[in-house]
Amino acid sequence: PSVLDSFALLSGQLNTLNKVLKHEKTPLLRNQVIIPLVLSPDRDEEIMRQTEGRVPVFSHEVVPDHLRTKPDPEVEEQEKQLITDAARISPDVAQKQIQSLNKMCSNLLEKISKEERESESGGLRQNKQTFNPADTNALVAAVAFGKGLSNRRPPGSGGSVQSGQPGAGGIIAGASGMQQVPMSGAPAQQQPMLAGVQMAQAGQPGK
């Protein structure tokens, strides 16, 4: 019962307040001026709570900013100047300026989107791998150390090889028998392999 009585009392007061505000003789609140009655440089916890920590004090420094209903005089003058300049322009000229501005904005947006697409495609091209590391390692091993090359003479190649290119026929003949061998050998293992290739070339000229 006490809660219902309190609720009825509050409801009646709210209805009375609404009737007063809606009465035709009641002036509009937007036309009223708010005057601060208490200004203090000390920290006010109640104001801090109501403003969620944005206004710690209600002093002479912050009151003109928080209770201002008009812009700064400089801003007001600039706004008046803009309004005056806009009133001098005819509707046709204003429409042409609007169209030209829209065209400039659309061209700028197209350029920005094009640059973004090109940068994305360029990044994809840079990140895309265009070679096979295993094939590269196999080619380097075959050219440098003769790794994976065949010792067979290709049919119809003849017995003579140009003196200026010893071993060229061997590399071409062994191209079909190359294997994908990674270059994982240490420098100590590369020297005997090279010596073996040189000995094979010395024993069989033109291979």
Coordinates of C-alpha atoms in Angstrom, one line a residue:
P1 CA 0.0 0.0 0.0
S2 CA 2.8 2.5 0.8
V3 CA 4.4 1.9 -2.6
L4 CA 1.0 2.3 -4.3
D5 CA 0.3 5.5 -2.4
S6 CA 3.7 6.9 -3.3
F7 CA 3.2 6.0 -7.0
A8 CA -0.2 7.7 -7.0
L9 CA 1.3 10.8 -5.5
L10 CA 4.1 10.9 -8.1
S11 CA 1.7 10.3 -10.9
G12 CA -0.5 13.1 -9.8
Q13 CA 2.4 15.5 -9.5
L14 CA 3.6 14.6 -13.0
N15 CA 0.2 15.1 -14.5
T16 CA 0.0 18.6 -12.8
L17 CA 3.4 19.5 -14.1
N18 CA 2.5 18.4 -17.7
K19 CA -0.7 20.5 -17.5
V20 CA 1.3 23.5 -16.4
L21 CA 3.9 23.1 -19.2
K22 CA 1.2 22.6 -21.9
H23 CA -0.8 25.7 -20.8
E24 CA -0.8 28.4 -23.3
K25 CA 0.3 31.0 -20.8
T26 CA 3.4 29.1 -19.9
P27 CA 6.5 30.5 -21.7
L28 CA 8.7 28.2 -23.8
L29 CA 11.6 26.9 -21.8
R30 CA 13.9 27.4 -24.8
N31 CA 13.3 31.1 -24.5
Q32 CA 14.5 31.1 -20.8
V33 CA 18.0 32.0 -19.7
I34 CA 19.8 29.7 -17.3
I35 CA 21.8 31.6 -14.7
P36 CA 24.3 29.7 -12.6
L37 CA 23.6 30.4 -8.9
V38 CA 26.7 28.7 -7.4
L39 CA 30.2 28.8 -8.9
S40 CA 33.0 27.1 -7.1
P41 CA 36.6 26.3 -8.2
D42 CA 36.5 23.2 -6.0
R43 CA 35.9 19.7 -7.3
D44 CA 32.2 18.7 -7.3
E45 CA 31.6 15.0 -7.1
E46 CA 27.9 15.4 -8.0
I47 CA 28.7 17.2 -11.2
M48 CA 31.4 14.5 -12.0
R49 CA 28.8 11.8 -11.6
Q50 CA 26.1 13.6 -13.7
T51 CA 28.6 14.4 -16.5
E52 CA 30.3 11.0 -16.4
G53 CA 33.6 12.5 -15.4
R54 CA 33.7 15.2 -18.2
V55 CA 33.2 18.3 -16.0
P56 CA 35.1 18.1 -12.7
V57 CA 34.3 21.6 -11.5
F58 CA 31.6 24.2 -12.2
S59 CA 33.7 27.4 -12.2
H60 CA 33.8 30.7 -14.0
E61 CA 36.1 29.2 -16.6
V62 CA 33.7 26.4 -17.8
V63 CA 30.4 28.1 -17.3
P64 CA 30.5 30.2 -20.5
D65 CA 31.4 27.2 -22.6
H66 CA 28.8 24.8 -21.2
L67 CA 25.9 27.3 -21.0
R68 CA 26.5 29.0 -24.3
T69 CA 23.6 29.0 -26.7
K70 CA 25.3 31.0 -29.5
P71 CA 28.6 30.4 -31.3
D72 CA 31.7 32.5 -30.8
P73 CA 31.5 36.1 -32.3
E74 CA 34.2 35.2 -34.8
V75 CA 32.3 32.1 -35.9
E76 CA 29.1 34.0 -36.1
E77 CA 30.7 36.6 -38.3
Q78 CA 32.0 34.0 -40.7
E79 CA 28.6 32.3 -40.8
K80 CA 27.0 35.6 -41.7
Q81 CA 29.5 36.3 -44.4
L82 CA 28.9 32.8 -45.9
I83 CA 25.1 33.4 -45.8
T84 CA 25.6 36.7 -47.6
D85 CA 27.8 35.2 -50.3
A86 CA 25.4 32.3 -50.8
A87 CA 22.5 34.8 -51.2
R88 CA 24.3 36.6 -54.1
I89 CA 24.6 33.4 -56.2
S90 CA 21.8 32.7 -58.6
P91 CA 20.1 29.2 -58.5
D92 CA 21.5 28.3 -61.9
V93 CA 25.1 29.1 -60.9
A94 CA 24.6 27.3 -57.6
Q95 CA 23.3 24.2 -59.4
K96 CA 26.3 24.3 -61.8
Q97 CA 28.7 24.6 -58.9
I98 CA 27.0 21.7 -57.1
Q99 CA 27.3 19.5 -60.2
S100 CA 31.0 20.4 -60.7
L101 CA 31.7 19.7 -57.1
N102 CA 29.9 16.3 -57.3
K103 CA 31.9 15.5 -60.5
M104 CA 35.2 16.3 -58.8
C105 CA 34.3 14.2 -55.8
S106 CA 33.3 11.3 -58.0
N107 CA 36.5 11.5 -60.0
L108 CA 38.5 11.7 -56.8
L109 CA 36.7 8.6 -55.4
E110 CA 37.4 6.7 -58.6
K111 CA 41.1 7.6 -58.5
I112 CA 41.3 6.5 -54.9
S113 CA 39.5 3.2 -55.5
K114 CA 41.8 2.6 -58.6
E115 CA 44.9 3.2 -56.5
E116 CA 43.6 0.8 -53.9
R117 CA 42.9 -1.9 -56.5
E118 CA 46.4 -1.4 -58.0
S119 CA 48.1 -1.5 -54.7
E120 CA 46.2 -4.7 -53.7
S121 CA 47.0 -6.4 -57.1
G122 CA 50.7 -5.3 -56.8
G123 CA 50.9 -6.7 -53.3
L124 CA 49.4 -10.0 -54.6
R125 CA 51.9 -10.0 -57.5
Q126 CA 54.8 -9.4 -55.1
N127 CA 53.7 -12.1 -52.7
K128 CA 53.1 -14.7 -55.5
Q129 CA 56.0 -17.1 -56.0
T130 CA 56.9 -17.4 -59.7
F131 CA 59.5 -20.2 -59.4
N132 CA 60.1 -23.6 -57.9
P133 CA 63.0 -23.6 -55.4
A134 CA 63.5 -27.4 -55.9
D135 CA 63.9 -27.0 -59.7
T136 CA 66.3 -24.0 -59.2
N137 CA 68.4 -26.1 -56.8
A138 CA 68.5 -29.0 -59.2
L139 CA 69.6 -26.8 -62.1
V140 CA 72.3 -25.1 -60.1
A141 CA 73.6 -28.5 -58.9
A142 CA 73.6 -29.9 -62.4
V143 CA 75.4 -26.9 -63.9
A144 CA 77.9 -26.5 -61.1
F145 CA 78.7 -30.1 -60.1
G146 CA 77.1 -32.3 -62.8
K147 CA 74.7 -33.7 -60.3
G148 CA 72.0 -35.9 -61.9
L149 CA 73.5 -35.8 -65.4
S150 CA 73.7 -39.0 -67.5
N151 CA 77.0 -40.4 -68.8
R152 CA 75.3 -41.9 -71.9
R153 CA 76.1 -40.5 -75.3
P154 CA 72.9 -39.4 -77.1
P155 CA 72.2 -41.3 -80.3
G156 CA 73.2 -39.5 -83.5
S157 CA 75.4 -37.0 -81.7
G158 CA 78.6 -38.1 -83.4
G159 CA 82.0 -38.5 -81.9
S160 CA 83.3 -35.0 -82.4
V161 CA 82.7 -32.1 -80.0
Q162 CA 83.8 -28.5 -80.5
S163 CA 87.1 -27.9 -78.7
G164 CA 86.0 -24.6 -77.3
Q165 CA 83.0 -26.2 -75.4
P166 CA 84.2 -29.3 -73.7
G167 CA 81.4 -30.8 -71.7
A168 CA 78.5 -28.9 -73.4
G169 CA 77.2 -32.0 -75.1
G170 CA 77.2 -33.8 -71.8
I171 CA 75.1 -31.2 -70.2
I172 CA 72.6 -31.2 -73.1
A173 CA 72.6 -34.9 -73.2
G174 CA 71.9 -35.2 -69.5
A175 CA 69.2 -32.6 -69.5
S176 CA 66.5 -35.3 -70.0
G177 CA 67.8 -37.3 -67.0
M178 CA 68.0 -34.5 -64.5
Q179 CA 66.5 -35.1 -61.1
Q180 CA 65.3 -32.6 -58.5
V181 CA 68.1 -32.7 -56.0
P182 CA 68.3 -29.9 -53.4
M183 CA 71.6 -28.3 -52.7
S184 CA 72.0 -29.5 -49.2
G185 CA 75.6 -30.7 -49.5
A186 CA 78.3 -29.1 -47.4
P187 CA 81.4 -27.4 -49.0
A188 CA 83.5 -30.4 -47.9
Q189 CA 81.3 -32.7 -50.0
Q190 CA 81.3 -30.5 -53.1
Q191 CA 85.1 -30.8 -53.8
P192 CA 85.2 -34.6 -54.2
M193 CA 82.1 -34.5 -56.4
L194 CA 83.7 -31.8 -58.6
A195 CA 86.9 -33.9 -58.8
G196 CA 84.8 -36.9 -59.8
V197 CA 83.2 -34.9 -62.6
Q198 CA 86.6 -33.7 -63.8
M199 CA 88.0 -37.2 -63.8
A200 CA 85.0 -38.4 -65.8
Q201 CA 85.5 -35.6 -68.3
A202 CA 89.2 -36.4 -68.6
G203 CA 88.6 -40.1 -69.2
Q204 CA 85.8 -39.5 -71.7
P205 CA 86.3 -36.3 -73.7
G206 CA 83.2 -34.6 -74.9
K207 CA 81.0 -36.0 -72.1

